[in-house]
CSV table of C-alpha atoms in Angstrom, one decimal:
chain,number,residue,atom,x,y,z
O,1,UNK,CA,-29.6,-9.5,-26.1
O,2,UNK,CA,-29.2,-6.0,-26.9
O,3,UNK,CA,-29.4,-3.9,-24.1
O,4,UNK,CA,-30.7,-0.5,-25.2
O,5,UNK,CA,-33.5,-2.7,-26.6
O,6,UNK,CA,-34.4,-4.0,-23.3
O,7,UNK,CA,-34.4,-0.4,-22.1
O,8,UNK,CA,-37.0,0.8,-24.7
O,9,UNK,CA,-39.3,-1.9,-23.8
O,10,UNK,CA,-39.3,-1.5,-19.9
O,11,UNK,CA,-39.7,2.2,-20.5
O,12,UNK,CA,-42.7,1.5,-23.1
O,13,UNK,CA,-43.9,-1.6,-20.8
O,14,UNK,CA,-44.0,1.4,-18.0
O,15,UNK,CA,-45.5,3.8,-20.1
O,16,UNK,CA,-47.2,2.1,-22.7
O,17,UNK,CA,-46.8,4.5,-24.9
O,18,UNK,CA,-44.2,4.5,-28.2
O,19,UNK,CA,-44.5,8.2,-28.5
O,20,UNK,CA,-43.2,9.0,-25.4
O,21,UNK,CA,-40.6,6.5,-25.4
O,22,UNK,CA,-39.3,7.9,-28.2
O,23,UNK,CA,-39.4,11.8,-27.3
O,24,UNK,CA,-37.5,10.6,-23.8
O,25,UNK,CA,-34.7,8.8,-25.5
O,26,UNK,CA,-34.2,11.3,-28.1
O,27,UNK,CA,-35.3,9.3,-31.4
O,28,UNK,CA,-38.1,8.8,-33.6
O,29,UNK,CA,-41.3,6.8,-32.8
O,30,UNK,CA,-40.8,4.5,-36.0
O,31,UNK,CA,-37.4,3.3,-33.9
O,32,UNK,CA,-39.0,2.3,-31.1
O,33,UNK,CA,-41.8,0.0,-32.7
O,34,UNK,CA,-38.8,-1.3,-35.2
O,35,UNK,CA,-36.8,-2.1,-32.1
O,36,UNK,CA,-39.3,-3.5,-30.2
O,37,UNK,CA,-40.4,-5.8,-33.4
O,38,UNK,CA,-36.7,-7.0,-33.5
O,39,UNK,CA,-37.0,-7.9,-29.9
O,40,UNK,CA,-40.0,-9.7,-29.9
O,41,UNK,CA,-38.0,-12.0,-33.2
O,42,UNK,CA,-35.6,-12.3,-30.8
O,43,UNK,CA,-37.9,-13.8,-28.0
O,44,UNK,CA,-40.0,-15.2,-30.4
O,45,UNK,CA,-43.0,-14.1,-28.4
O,46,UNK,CA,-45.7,-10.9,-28.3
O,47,UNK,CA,-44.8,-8.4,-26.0
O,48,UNK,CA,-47.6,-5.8,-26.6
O,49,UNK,CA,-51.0,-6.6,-27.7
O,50,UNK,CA,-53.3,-2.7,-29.2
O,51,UNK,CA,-56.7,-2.2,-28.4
O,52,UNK,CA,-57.8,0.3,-30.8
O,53,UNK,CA,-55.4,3.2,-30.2
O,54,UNK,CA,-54.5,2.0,-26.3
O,55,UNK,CA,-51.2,-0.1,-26.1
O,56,UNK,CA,-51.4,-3.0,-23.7
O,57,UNK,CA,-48.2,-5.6,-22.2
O,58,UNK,CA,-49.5,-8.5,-23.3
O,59,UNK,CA,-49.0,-11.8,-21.4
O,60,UNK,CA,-45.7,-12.6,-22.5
O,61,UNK,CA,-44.5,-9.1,-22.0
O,62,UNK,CA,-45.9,-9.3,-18.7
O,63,UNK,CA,-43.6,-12.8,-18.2
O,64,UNK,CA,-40.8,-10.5,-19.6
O,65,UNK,CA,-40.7,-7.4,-17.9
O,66,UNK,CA,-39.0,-8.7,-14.3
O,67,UNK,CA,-36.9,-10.8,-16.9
O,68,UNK,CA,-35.8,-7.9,-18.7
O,69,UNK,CA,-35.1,-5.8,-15.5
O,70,UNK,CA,-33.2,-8.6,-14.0
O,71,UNK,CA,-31.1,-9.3,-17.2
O,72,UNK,CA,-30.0,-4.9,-17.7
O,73,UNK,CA,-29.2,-4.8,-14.0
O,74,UNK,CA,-27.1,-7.5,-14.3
O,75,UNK,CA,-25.5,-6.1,-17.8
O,76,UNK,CA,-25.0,-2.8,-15.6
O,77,UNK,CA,-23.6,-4.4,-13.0
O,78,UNK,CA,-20.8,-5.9,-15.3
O,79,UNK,CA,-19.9,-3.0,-17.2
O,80,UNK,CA,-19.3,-1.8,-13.6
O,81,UNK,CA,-17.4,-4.7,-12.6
O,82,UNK,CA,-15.1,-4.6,-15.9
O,83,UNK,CA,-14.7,-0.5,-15.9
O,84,UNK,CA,-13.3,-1.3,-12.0
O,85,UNK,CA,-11.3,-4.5,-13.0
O,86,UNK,CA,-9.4,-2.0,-15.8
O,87,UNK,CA,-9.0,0.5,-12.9
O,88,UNK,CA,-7.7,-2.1,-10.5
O,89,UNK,CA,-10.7,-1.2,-8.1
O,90,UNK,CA,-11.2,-5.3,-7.5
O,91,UNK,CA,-9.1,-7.2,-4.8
O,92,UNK,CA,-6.4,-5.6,-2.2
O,93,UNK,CA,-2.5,-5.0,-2.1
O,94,UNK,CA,-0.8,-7.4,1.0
O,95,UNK,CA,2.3,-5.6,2.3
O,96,UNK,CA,4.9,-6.5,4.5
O,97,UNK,CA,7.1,-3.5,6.2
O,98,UNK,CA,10.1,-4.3,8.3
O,99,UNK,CA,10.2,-1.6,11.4
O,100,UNK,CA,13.0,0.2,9.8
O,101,UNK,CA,11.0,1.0,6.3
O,102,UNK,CA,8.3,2.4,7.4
O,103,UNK,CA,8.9,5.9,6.3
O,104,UNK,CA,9.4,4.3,2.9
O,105,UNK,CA,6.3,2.8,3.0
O,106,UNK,CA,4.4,5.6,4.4
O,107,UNK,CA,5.5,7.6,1.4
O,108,UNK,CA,4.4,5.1,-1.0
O,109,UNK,CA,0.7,4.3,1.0
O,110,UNK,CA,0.3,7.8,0.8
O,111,UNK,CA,0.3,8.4,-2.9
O,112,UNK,CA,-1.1,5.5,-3.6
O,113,UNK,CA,-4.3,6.6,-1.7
O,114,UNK,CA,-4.8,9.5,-3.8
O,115,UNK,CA,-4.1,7.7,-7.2
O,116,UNK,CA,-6.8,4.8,-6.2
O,117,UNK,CA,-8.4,5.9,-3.3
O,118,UNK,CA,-11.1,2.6,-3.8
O,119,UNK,CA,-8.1,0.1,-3.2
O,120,UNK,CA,-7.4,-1.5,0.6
O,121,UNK,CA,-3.8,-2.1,1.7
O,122,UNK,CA,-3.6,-5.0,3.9
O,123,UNK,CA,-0.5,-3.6,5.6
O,124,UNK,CA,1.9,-6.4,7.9
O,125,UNK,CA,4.6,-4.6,10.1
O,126,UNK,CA,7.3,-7.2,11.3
O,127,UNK,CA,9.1,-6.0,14.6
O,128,UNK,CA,11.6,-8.7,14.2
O,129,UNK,CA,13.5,-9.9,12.1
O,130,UNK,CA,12.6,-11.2,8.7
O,131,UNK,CA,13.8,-14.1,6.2
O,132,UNK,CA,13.1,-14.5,2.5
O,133,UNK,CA,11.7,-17.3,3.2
O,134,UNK,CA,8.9,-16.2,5.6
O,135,UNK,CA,7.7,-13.6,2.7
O,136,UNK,CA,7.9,-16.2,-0.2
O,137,UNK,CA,5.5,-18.4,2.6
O,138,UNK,CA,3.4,-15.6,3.6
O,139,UNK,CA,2.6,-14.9,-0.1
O,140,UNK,CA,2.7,-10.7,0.3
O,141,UNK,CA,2.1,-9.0,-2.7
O,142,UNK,CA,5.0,-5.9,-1.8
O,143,UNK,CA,8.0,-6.2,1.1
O,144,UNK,CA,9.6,-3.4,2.5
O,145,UNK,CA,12.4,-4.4,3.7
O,146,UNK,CA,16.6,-4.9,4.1
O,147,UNK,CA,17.9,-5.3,0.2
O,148,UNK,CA,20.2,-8.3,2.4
O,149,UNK,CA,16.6,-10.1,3.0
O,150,UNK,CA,15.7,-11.1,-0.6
O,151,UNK,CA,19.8,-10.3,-2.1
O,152,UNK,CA,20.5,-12.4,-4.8
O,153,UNK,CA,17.0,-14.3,-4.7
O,154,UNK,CA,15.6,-14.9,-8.3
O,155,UNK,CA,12.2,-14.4,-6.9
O,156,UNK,CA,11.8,-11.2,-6.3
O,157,UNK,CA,12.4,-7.7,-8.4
O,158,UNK,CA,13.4,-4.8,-6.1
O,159,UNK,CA,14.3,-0.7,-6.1
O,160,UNK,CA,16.3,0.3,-3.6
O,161,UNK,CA,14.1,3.0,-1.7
O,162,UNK,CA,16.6,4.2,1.0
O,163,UNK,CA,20.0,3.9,2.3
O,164,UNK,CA,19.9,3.5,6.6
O,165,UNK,CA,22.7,4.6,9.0
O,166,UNK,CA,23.1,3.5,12.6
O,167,UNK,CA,23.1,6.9,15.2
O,168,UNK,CA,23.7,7.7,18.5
O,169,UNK,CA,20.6,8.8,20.3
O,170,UNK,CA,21.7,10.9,23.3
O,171,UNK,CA,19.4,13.1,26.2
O,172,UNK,CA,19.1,16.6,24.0
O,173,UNK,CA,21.2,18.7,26.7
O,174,UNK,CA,23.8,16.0,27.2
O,175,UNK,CA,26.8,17.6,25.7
O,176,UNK,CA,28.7,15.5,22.8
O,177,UNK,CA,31.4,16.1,20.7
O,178,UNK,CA,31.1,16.3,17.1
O,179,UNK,CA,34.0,13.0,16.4
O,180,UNK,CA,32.2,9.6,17.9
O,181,UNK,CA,35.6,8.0,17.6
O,182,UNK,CA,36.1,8.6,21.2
O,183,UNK,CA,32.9,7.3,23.1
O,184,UNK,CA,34.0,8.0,26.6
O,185,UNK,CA,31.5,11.3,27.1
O,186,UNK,CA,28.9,8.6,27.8
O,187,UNK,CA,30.4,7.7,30.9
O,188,UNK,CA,27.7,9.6,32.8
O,189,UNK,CA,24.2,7.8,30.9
O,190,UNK,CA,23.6,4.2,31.2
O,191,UNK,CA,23.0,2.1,27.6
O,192,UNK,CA,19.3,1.5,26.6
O,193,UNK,CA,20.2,-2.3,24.6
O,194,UNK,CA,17.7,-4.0,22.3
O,195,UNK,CA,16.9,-7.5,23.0
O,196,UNK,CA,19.1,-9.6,20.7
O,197,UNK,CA,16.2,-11.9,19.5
O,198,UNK,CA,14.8,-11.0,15.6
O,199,UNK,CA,17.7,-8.6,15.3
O,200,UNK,CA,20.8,-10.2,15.0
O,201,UNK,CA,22.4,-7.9,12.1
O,202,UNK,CA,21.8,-4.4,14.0
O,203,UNK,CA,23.1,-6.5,17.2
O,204,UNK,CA,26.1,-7.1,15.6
O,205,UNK,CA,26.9,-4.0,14.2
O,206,UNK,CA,26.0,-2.0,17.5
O,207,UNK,CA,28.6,-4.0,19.0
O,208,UNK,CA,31.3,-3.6,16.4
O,209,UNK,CA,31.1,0.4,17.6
O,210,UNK,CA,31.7,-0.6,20.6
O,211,UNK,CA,34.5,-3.1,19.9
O,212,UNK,CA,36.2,-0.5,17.7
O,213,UNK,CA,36.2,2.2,20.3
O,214,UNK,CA,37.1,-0.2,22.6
O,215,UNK,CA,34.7,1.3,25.0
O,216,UNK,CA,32.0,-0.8,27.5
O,217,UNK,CA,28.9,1.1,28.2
O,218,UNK,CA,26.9,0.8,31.3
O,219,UNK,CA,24.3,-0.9,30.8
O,220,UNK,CA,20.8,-0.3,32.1
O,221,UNK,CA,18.0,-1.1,30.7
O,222,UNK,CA,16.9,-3.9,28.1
O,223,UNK,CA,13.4,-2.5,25.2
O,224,UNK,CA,11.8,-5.2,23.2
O,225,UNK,CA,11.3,-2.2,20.3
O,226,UNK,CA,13.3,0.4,19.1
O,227,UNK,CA,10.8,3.0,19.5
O,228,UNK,CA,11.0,1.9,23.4
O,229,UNK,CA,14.0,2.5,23.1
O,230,UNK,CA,13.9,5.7,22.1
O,231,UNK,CA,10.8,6.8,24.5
O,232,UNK,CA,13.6,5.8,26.9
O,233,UNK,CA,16.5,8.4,25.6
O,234,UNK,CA,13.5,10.8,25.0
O,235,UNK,CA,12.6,10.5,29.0
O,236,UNK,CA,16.5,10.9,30.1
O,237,UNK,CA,17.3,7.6,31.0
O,238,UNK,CA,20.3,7.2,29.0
O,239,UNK,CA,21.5,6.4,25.7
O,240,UNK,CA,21.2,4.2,22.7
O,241,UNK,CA,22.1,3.1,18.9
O,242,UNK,CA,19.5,2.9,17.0
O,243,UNK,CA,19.0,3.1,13.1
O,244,UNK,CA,18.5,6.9,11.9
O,245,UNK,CA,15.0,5.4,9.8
O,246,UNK,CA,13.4,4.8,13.6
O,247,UNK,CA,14.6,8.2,14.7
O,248,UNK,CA,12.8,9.4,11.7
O,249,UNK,CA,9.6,7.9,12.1
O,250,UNK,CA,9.0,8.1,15.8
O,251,UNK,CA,10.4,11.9,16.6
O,252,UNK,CA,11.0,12.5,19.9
O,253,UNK,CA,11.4,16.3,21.1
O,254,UNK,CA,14.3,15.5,23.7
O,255,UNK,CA,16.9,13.9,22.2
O,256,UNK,CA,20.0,14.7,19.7
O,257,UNK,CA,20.9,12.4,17.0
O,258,UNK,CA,24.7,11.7,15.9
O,259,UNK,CA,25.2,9.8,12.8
O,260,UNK,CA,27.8,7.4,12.9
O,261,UNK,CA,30.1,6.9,10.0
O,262,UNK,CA,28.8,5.0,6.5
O,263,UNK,CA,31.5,2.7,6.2
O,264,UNK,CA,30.3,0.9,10.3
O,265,UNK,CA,26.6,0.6,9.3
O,266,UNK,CA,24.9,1.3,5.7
O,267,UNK,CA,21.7,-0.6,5.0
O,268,UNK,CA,20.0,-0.8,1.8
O,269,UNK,CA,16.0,-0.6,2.1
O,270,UNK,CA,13.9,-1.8,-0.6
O,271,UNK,CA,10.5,-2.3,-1.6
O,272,UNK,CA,10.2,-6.0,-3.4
O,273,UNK,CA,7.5,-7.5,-5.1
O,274,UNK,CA,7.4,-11.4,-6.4
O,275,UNK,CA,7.9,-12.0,-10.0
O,276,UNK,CA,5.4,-13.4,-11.9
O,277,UNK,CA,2.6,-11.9,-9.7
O,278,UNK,CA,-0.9,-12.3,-10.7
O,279,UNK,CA,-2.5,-9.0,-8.5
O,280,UNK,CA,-3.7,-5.8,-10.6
O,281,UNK,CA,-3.6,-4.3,-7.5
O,282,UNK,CA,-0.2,-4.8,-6.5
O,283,UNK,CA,0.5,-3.7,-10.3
O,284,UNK,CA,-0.6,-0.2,-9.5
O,285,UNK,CA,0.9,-0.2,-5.8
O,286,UNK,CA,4.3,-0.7,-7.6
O,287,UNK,CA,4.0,1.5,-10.2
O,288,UNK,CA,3.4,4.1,-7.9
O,289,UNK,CA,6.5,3.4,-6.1
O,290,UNK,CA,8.4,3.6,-9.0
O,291,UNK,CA,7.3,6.9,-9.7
O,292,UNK,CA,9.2,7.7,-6.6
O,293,UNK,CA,11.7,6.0,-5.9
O,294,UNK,CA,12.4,4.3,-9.8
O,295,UNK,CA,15.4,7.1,-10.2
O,296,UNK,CA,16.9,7.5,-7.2
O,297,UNK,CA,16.8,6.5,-3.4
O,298,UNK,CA,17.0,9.6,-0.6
O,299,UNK,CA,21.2,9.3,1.0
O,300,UNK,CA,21.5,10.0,4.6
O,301,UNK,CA,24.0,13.3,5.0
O,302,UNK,CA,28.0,12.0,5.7
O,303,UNK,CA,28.1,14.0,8.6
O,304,UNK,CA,26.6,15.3,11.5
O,305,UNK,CA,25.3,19.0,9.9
O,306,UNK,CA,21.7,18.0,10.0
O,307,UNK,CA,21.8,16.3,13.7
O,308,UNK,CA,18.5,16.3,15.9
């Protein structure tokens, strides 16, 4: 059922009168009447019955009319519906960001908000640790995460987004020397440790500086989160070895960061997506991340130039 024909019958219905119909939609008046014929073949019924020169909506026009506004409503509402299902308006992107991405992410949410501003992002930040197997279950469209999460899975295609270095995170007037081979200078601040459950890897490696400096730090007090963590340092209570992406995304104004060297910590972050995705939405949300990071991924300085 052609839709412009529907329209020149509700406007003539409405107006009852062919002449103006056809001034109003720019045509002639022989156009309208040859439309509206074609329509009522169509339907197989009268729509418009004359009495003398006055135009009338005859019974079955009358049935019609609601019919015919119900049926070009609907026809808009589809062309809507398709025009935002090319645009990737329909549906949501799921996305899972471990702690240490999130300045990745942020980057990415943020462009994609301009580019398609009618699209929600379901966003899922994991304080703990994360397994490939809990994103494969958890079905999320995009994961920020460690590249050693989903590394050498055949599920998942990935760009690697940044490269993460562990730091020492130190009062901001505490002196320190540049070398961190010698940790010693800490004698007079107690350790702020992590609890070791959900983040066995950066456990292990804050250890190994340890171990390889052969130095034991005092320990004080235990944070649940990094960014307690950090609060901690930031308040004077001591020290702590943190990633430099946490430092990054929680800035504190009373601290100093050192950067350890690459070779005792050096993380790859990703963003991954599951093959064979069926998600318009998450189509868009990854092309937009590699428009930023699809080249190249930002490298944390060597040495301790740009410290906090």
């Amino acid at each position: 059922m052609d839709s412009q024909r529907l329209k020149y019958f509700i406007s003539a219905a409405n107006s009852l009168n062919f002449s103006e119909v056809a001034r109003s939609n720019f045509v002639s008046q022989p156009t309208i009447s040859h439309q509206i014929s074609l329509l009522e073949q169509e339907l197989g019924i009268e729509l418009f019955s004359r009495q003398g020169k006055k135009l009338h909506l005859s019974k079955g026009g009358e049935f019609f009319l609601p019919i015919a506004n119900r049926v070009l409503a609907e026809h808009h509402n589809a062309e809507i519906e398709i025009k935002r299902y090319k645009q990737g308006e329909r549906g949501s992107v799921s996305v899972c960001v471990a702690e240490t991405c999130r300045v990745d992410f942020m980057r990415c949410l943020a462009e994609f908000s301009k580019q398609y501003p009618a699209i929600p992002v379901n966003t899922n930040v994991a304080l703990l640790g994360l397994s490939e197997e809990y994103l494969v279950k958890s079905n999320f469209d995009v994961c920020f995460v460690a590249e050693k999460t989903i590394n050498g899975s055949d599920l998942f295609d990935y760009v690697v987004t940044n490269q993460d270095r562990l730091c020492l995170v130190i009062p901001e007037n505490y002196p320190a020397p540049d070398d961190l081979s010698d940790l010693s200078f800490l004698d007079g601040l107690q350790y702020i440790g992590l609890n070791t459950y959900g983040t066995p890897l950066l456990m292990e490696n804050i250890q190994r500086v340890f171990l390889t400096r052969n130095y034991v730090p005092h320990y004080g007090h235990t944070c649940s989160h990094m960014q307690d963590a950090l609060t901690a340092v930031d308040s004077g209570m001591g020290f702590s070895i943190l990633p430099y992406s946490i430092v990054q995304y929680y800035p504190r104004e009373h601290i100093r960061c050192l950067l350890f060297g690459a070779e005792e910590f050096r993380v790859n972050c990703v963003a991954a997506w599951r093959k064979g995705r069926d998600n318009r939405s998450a189509d868009f949300f990854i092309r937009v991340i590699k428009e930023i990071y699809g080249n190249s991924c930002p490298v944390i300085p060597e040495d301790n130039n740009g410290q906090r």
